[in-house]
mmCIF file of C-alpha atoms in Angstrom:
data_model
loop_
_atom_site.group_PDB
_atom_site.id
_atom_site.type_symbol
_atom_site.label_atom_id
_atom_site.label_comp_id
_atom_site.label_asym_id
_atom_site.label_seq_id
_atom_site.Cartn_x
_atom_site.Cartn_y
_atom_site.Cartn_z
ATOM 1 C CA UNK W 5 165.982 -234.339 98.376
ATOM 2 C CA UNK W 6 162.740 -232.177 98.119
ATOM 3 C CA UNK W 7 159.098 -234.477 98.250
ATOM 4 C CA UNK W 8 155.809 -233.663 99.057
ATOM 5 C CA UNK W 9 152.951 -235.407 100.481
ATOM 6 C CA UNK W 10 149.804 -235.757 102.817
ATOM 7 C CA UNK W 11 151.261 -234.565 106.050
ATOM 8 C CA UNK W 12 148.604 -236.834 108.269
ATOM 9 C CA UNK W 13 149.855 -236.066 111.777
ATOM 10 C CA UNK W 14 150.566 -232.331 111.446
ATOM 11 C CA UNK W 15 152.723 -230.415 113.745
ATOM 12 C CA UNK W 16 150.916 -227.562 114.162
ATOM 13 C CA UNK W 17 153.308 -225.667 116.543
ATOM 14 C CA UNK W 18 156.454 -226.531 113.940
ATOM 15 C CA UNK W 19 153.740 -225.179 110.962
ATOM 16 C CA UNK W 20 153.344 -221.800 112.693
ATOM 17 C CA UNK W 21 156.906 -221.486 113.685
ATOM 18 C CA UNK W 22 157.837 -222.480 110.191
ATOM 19 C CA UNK W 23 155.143 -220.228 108.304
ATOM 20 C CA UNK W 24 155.734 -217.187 110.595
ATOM 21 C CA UNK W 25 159.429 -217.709 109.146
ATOM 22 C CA UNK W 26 158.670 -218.238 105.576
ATOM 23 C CA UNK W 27 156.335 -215.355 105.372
ATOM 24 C CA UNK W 28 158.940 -212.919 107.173
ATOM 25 C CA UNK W 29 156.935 -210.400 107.628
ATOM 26 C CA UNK W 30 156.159 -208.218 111.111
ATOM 27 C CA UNK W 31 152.423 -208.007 110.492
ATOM 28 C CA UNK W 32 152.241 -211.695 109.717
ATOM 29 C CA UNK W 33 152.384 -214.425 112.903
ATOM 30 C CA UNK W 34 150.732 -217.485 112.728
ATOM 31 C CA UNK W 35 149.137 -219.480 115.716
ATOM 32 C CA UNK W 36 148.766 -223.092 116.311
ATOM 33 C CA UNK W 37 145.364 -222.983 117.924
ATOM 34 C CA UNK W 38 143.897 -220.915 115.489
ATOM 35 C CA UNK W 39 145.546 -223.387 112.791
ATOM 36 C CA UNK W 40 144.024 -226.130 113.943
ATOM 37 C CA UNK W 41 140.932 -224.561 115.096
ATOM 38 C CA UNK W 42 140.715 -223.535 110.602
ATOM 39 C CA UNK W 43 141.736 -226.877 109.459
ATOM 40 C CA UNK W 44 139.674 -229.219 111.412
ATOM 41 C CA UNK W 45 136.173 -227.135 112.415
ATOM 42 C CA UNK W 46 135.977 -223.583 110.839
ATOM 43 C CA UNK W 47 134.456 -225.240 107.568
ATOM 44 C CA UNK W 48 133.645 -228.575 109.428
ATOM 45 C CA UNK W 49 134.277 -230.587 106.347
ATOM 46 C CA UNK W 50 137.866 -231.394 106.914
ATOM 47 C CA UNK W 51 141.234 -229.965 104.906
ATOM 48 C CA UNK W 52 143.953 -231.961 103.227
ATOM 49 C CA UNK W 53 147.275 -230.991 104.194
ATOM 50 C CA UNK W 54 150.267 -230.901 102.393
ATOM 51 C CA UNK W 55 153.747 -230.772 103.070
ATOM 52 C CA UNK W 56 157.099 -230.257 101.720
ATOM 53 C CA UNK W 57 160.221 -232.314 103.623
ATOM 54 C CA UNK W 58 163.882 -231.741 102.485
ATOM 55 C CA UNK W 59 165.075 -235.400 103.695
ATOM 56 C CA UNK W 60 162.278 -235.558 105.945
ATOM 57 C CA UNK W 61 162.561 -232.200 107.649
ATOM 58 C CA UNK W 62 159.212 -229.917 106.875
ATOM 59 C CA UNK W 63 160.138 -226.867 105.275
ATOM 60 C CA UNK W 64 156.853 -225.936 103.461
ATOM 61 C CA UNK W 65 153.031 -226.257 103.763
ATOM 62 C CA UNK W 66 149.938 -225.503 101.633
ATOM 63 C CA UNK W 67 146.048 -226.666 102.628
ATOM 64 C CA UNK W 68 142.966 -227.515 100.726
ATOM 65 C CA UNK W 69 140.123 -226.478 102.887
ATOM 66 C CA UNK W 70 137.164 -228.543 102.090
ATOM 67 C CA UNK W 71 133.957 -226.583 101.334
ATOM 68 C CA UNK W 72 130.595 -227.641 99.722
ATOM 69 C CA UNK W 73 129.332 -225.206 97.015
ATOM 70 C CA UNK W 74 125.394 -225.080 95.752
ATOM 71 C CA UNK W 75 125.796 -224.995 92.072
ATOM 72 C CA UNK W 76 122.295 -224.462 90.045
ATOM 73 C CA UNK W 77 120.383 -226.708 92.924
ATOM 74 C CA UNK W 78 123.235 -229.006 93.382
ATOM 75 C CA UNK W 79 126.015 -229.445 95.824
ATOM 76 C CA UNK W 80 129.264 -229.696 94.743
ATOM 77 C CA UNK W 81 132.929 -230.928 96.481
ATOM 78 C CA UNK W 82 135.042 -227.815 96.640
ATOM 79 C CA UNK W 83 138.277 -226.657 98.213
ATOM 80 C CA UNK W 84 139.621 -223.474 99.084
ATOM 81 C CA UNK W 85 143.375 -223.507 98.818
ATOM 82 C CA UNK W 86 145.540 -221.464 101.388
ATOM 83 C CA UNK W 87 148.681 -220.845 103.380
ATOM 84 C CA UNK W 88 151.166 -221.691 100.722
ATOM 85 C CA UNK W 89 154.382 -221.446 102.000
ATOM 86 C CA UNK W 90 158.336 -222.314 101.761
ATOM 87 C CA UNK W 91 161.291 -221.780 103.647
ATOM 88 C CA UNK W 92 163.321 -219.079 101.098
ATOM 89 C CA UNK W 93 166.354 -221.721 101.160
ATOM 90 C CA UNK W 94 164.251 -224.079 99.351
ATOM 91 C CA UNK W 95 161.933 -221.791 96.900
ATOM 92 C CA UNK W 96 162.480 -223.043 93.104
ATOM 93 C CA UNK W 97 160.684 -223.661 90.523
ATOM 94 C CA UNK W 98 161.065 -227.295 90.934
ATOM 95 C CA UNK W 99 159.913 -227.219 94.181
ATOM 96 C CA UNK W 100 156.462 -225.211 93.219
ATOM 97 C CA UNK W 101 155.742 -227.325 90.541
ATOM 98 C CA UNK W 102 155.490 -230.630 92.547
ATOM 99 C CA UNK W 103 153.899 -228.957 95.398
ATOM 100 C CA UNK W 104 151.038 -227.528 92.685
ATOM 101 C CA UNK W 105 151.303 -231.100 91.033
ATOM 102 C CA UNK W 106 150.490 -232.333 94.471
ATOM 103 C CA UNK W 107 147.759 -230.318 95.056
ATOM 104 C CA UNK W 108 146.208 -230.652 90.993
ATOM 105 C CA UNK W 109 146.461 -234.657 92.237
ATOM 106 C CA UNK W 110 144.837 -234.046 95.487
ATOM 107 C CA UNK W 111 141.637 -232.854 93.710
ATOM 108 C CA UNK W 112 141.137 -235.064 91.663
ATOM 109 C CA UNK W 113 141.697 -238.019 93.369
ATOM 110 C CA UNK W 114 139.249 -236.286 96.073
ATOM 111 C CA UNK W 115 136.848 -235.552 93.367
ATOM 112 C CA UNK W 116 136.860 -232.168 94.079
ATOM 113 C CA UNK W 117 135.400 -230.266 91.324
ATOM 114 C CA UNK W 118 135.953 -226.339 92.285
ATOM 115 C CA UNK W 119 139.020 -225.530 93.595
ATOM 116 C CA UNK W 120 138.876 -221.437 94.780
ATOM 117 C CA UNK W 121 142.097 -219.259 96.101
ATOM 118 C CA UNK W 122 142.131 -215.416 96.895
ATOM 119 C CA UNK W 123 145.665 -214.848 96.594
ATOM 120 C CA UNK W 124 147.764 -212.036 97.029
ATOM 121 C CA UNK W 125 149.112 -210.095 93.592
ATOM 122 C CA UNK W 126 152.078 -211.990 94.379
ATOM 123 C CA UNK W 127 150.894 -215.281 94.264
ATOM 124 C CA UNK W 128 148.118 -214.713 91.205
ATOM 125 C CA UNK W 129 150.090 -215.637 87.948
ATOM 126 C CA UNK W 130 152.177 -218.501 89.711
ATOM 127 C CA UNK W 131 148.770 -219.808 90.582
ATOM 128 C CA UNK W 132 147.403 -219.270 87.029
ATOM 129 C CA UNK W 133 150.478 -220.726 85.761
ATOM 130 C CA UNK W 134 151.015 -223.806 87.925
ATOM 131 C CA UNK W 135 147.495 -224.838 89.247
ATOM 132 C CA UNK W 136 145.335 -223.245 86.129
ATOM 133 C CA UNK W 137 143.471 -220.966 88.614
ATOM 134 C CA UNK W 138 141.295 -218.360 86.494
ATOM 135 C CA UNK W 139 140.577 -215.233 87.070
ATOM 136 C CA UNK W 140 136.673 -215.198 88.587
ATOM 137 C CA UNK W 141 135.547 -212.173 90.635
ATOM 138 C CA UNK W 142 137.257 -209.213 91.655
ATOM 139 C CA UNK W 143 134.874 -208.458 94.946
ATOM 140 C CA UNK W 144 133.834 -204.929 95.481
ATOM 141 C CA UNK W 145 134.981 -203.354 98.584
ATOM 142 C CA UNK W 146 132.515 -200.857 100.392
ATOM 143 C CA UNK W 147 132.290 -198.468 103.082
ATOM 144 C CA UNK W 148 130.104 -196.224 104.468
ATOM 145 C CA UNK W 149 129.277 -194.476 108.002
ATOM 146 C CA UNK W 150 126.555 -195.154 110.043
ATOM 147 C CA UNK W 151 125.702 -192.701 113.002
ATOM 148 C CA UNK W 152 121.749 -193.694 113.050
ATOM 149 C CA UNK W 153 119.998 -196.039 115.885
ATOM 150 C CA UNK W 154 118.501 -199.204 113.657
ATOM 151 C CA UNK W 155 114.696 -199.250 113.876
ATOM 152 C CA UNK W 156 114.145 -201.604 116.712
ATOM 153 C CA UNK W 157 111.357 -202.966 115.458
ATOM 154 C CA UNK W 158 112.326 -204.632 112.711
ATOM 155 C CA UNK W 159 115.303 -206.342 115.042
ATOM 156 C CA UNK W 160 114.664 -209.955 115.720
ATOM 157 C CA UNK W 161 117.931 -210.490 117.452
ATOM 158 C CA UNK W 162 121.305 -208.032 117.995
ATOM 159 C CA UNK W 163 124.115 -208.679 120.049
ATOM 160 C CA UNK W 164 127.696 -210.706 120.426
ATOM 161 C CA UNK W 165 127.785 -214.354 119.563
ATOM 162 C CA UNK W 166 128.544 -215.400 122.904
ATOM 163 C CA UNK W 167 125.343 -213.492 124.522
ATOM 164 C CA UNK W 168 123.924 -216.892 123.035
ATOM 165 C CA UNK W 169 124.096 -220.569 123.946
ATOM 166 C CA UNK W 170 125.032 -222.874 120.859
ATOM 167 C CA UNK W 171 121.646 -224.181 120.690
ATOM 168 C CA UNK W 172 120.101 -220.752 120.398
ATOM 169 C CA UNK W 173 122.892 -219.439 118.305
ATOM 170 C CA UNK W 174 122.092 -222.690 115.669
ATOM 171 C CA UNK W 175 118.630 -222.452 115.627
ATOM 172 C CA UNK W 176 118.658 -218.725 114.465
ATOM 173 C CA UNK W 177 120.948 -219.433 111.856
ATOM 174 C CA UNK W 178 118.950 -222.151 110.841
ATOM 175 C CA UNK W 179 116.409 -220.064 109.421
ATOM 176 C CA UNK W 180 118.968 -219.056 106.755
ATOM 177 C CA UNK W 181 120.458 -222.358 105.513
ATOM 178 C CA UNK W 182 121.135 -222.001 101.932
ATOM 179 C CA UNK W 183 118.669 -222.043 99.487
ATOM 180 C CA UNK W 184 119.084 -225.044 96.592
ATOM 181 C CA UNK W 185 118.363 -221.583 94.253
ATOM 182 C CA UNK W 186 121.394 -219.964 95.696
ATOM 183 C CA UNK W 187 124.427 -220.407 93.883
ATOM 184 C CA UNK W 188 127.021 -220.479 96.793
ATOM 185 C CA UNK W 189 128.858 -222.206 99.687
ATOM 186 C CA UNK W 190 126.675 -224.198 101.397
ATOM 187 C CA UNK W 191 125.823 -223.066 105.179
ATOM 188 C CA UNK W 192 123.249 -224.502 107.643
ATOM 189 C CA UNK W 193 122.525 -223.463 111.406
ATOM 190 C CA UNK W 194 125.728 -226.061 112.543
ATOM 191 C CA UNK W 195 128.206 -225.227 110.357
ATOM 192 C CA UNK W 196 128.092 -221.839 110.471
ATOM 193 C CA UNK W 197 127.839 -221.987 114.229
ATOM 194 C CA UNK W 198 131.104 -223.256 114.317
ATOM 195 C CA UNK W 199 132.565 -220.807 111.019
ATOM 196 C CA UNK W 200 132.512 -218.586 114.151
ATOM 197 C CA UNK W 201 134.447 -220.195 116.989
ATOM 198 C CA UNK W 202 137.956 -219.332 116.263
ATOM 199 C CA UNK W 203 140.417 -218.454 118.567
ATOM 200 C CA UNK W 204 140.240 -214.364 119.807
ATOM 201 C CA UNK W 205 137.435 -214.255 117.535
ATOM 202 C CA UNK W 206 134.561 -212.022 118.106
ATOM 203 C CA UNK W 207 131.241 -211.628 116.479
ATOM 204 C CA UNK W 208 127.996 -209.674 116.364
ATOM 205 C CA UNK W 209 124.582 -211.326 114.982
ATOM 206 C CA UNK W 210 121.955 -209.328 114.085
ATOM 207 C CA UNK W 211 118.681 -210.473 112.403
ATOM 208 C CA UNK W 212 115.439 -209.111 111.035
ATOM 209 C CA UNK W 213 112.818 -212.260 109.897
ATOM 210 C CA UNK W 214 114.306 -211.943 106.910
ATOM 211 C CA UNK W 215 117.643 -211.356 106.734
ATOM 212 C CA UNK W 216 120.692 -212.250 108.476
ATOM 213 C CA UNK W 217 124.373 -209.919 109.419
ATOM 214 C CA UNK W 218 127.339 -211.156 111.187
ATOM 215 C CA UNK W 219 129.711 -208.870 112.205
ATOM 216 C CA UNK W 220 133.221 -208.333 114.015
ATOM 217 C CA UNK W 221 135.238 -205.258 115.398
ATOM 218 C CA UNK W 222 138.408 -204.770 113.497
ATOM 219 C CA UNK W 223 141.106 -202.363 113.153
ATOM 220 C CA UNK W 224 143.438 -201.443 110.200
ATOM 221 C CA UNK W 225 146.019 -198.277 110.192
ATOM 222 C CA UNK W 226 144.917 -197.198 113.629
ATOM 223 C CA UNK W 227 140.760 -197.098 112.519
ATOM 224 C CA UNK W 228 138.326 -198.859 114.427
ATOM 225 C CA UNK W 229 135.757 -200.027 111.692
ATOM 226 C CA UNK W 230 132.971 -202.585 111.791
ATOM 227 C CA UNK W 231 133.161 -205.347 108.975
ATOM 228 C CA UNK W 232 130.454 -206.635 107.956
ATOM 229 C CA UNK W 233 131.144 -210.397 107.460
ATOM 230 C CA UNK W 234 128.105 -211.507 105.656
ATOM 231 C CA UNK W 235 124.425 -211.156 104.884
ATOM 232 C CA UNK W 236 122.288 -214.292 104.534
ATOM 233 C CA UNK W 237 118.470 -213.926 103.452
ATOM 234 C CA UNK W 238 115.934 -216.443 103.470
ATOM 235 C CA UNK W 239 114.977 -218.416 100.913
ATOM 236 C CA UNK W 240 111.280 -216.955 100.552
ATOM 237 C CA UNK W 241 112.789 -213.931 98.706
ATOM 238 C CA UNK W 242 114.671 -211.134 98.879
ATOM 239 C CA UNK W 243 114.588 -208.916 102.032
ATOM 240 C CA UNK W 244 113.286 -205.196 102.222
ATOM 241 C CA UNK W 245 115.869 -202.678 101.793
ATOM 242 C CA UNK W 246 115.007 -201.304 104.890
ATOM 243 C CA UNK W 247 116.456 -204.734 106.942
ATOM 244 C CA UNK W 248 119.840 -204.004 105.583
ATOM 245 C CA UNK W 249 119.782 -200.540 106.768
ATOM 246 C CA UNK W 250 118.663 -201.495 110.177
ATOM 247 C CA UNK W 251 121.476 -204.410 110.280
ATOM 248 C CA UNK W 252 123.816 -202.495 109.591
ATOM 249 C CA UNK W 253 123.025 -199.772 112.193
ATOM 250 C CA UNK W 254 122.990 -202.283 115.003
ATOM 251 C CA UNK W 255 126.042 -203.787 114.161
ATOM 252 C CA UNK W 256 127.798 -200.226 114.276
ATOM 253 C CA UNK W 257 126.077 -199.140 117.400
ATOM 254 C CA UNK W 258 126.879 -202.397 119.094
ATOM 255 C CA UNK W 259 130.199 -202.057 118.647
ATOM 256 C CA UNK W 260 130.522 -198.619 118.850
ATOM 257 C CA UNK W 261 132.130 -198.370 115.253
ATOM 258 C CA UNK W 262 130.560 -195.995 113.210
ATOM 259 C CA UNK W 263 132.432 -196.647 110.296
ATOM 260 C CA UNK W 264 131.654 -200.085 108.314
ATOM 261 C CA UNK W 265 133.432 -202.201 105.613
ATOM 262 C CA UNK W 266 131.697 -204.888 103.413
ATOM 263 C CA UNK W 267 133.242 -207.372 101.087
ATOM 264 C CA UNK W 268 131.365 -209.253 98.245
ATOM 265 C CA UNK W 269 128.739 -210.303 96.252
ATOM 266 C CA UNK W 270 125.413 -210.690 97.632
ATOM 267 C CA UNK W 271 122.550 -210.888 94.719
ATOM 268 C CA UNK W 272 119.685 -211.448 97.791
ATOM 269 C CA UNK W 273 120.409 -208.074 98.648
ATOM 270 C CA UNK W 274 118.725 -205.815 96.209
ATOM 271 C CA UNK W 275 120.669 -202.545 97.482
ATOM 272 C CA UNK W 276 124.109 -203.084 99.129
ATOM 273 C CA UNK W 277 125.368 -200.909 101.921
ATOM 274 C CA UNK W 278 127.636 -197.821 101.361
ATOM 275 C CA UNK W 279 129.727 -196.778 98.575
ATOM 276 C CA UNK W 280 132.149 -199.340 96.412
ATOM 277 C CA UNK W 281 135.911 -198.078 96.423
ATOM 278 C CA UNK W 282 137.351 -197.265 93.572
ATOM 279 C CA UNK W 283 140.538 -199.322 92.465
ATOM 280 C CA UNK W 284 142.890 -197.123 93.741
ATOM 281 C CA UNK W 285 141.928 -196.668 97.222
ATOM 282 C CA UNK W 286 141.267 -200.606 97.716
ATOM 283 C CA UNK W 287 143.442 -201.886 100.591
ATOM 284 C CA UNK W 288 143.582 -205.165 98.783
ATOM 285 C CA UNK W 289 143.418 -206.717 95.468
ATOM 286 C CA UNK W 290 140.401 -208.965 96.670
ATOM 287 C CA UNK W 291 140.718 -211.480 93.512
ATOM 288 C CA UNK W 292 138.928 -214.802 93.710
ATOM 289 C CA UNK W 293 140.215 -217.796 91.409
ATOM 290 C CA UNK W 294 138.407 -220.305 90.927
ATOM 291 C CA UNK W 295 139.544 -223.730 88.517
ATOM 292 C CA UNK W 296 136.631 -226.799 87.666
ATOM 293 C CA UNK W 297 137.785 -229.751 86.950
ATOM 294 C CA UNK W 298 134.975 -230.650 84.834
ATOM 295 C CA UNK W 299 134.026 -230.255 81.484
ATOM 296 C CA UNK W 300 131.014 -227.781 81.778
ATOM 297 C CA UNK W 301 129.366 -224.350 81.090
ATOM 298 C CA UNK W 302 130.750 -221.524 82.999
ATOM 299 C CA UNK W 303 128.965 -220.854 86.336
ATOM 300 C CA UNK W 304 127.699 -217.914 88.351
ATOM 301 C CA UNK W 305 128.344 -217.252 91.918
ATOM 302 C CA UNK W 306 125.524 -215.266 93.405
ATOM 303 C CA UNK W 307 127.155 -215.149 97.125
ATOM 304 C CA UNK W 308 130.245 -214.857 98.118
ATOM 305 C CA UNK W 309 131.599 -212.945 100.940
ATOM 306 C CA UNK W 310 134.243 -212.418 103.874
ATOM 307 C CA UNK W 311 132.601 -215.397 105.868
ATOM 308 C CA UNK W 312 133.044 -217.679 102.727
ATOM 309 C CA UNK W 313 136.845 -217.440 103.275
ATOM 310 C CA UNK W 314 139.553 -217.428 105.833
ATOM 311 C CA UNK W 315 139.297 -212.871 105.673
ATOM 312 C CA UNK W 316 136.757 -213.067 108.188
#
């Protein structure tokens, strides 16, 4: 008989065999560590598991990663909703509906008032039809090339995360913390210290006074690219568009990646780097959901970007 509930003492070996399986695919493996490491201190706020037993044996899994979002000088209780999964013996429609129940109950027992998902094209209308996710944002996908040194004198800081000690790491993203004007997840110095410390992970900071970029080597279809996993400004306005430029030049030249990919929305930034893709070159669809579960006028996101979700 197929149940679902909080799964408080999660397996997370049995959750990456089991996903890895459910998912079937040869680019897809989950870990463990970096499973844990996503669920209990990537967003630092905690995530609600769920899980789906067939006579008490696990055969599916879906999380509610707990975020804060500003909203118009407010924070907000938020969840970003991943790694849905079941074992293809025990897929129905039955099944999906009291694991989306589940989740629907979750948040608003929780009192979680945003509830945000970047699915696959896949998984898009059964969320829209189960959970009432809208359609939100469809984030623009640029690239560019960048062969230039940056101007070093506008550098405050550029090199990998771990050239740093965690107090020095915390007290230059401090500077950034999120703005109560700022529409957008929440970050301070802390939390995003610890965004950062997953598993194989790998990241470049690079700062002007005004303007923050983390970034990360990555490779898709044999190309060596930089990605460019967020820009945070600070709150005393927006930075000159001559900080971007410089950013992004030290991020390519320190990892030797000429080539550079940014995802998202980023109103601080008055002119974004490179050129957007157009829809039929875009690797992936890139759609953000979003549902709130109260009563209220529509709302405006004006950040939101690889480091905001599990992409980056």
């Amino acid at each position: 008989m197929i149940s679902v509930s909080e799964d408080r003492d999660i397996d997370y070996e049995l959750t990456a065999r089991l996903a890895t399986e459910a998912f079937a695919s040869p680019d897809v493996t989950f870990s463990a560590d970096r499973l844990r490491w996503f669920y209990e201190r990537s967003f630092a706020r905690g995530t609600i598991i769920l899980a789906i037993f067939d006579d008490g044996v696990k055969v599916g899994h879906a999380a509610l990663v707990r975020q804060l979002l500003m909203i118009d000088g407010t924070e907000q209780p938020a969840a970003q909703f991943v790694d849905l999964f079941i074992l293809k013996k025990y897929r129905s429609r039955g099944s999906l509906r009291q694991i989306y129940q589940e989740i629907e109950d979750q948040c608003r027992a929780r009192n979680i008032r945003f509830l945000l998902a970047m699915p696959n094209d896949r998984a898009k209308p059964v969320n829209a039809f189960f959970l009432k996710l809208e359609p939100y944002l469809t984030l623009p996908i640029r690239t560019g090339l960048s062969l230039l040194p940056p101007r070093s004198s506008r550098m405050k800081f550029s090199g990998r995360l771990d050239a740093l000690t965690q107090a020095e790491a915390i007290a230059l993203f401090s500077v950034f913390d999120t703005s109560a004007s700022e529409n957008g997840l929440t970050w301070d110095g802390d939390h995003l210290y610890h965004r950062l410390g997953g598993p194989g992970s790998d990241f470049g900071i690079h700062a002007t006074n005004d303007l923050l970029l983390i970034s990360s080597p990555r490779t898709r279809k044999r190309i060596n690219y930089t990605l460019l996993c967020g820009f945070f400004a600070r709150s005393n306005g927006a930075p000159p568009p001559g900080d971007v430029r410089s950013l992004v030049r030290s991020a390519c030249r320190l990892w030797r990646r000429p080539v550079f990919v940014y995802v998202g929305v980023n109103d601080a930034i008055r002119s974004m780097p490179g050129v957007a893709l157009p829809q039929r070159l875009r690797p992936s669809p890139m759609h953000l959901q979003l549902r709130d579960f109260q009563v209220g006028p529509s709302i405006k996101l004006d950040r939101f970007q690889l480091i905001d979700f599990d992409f980056a």
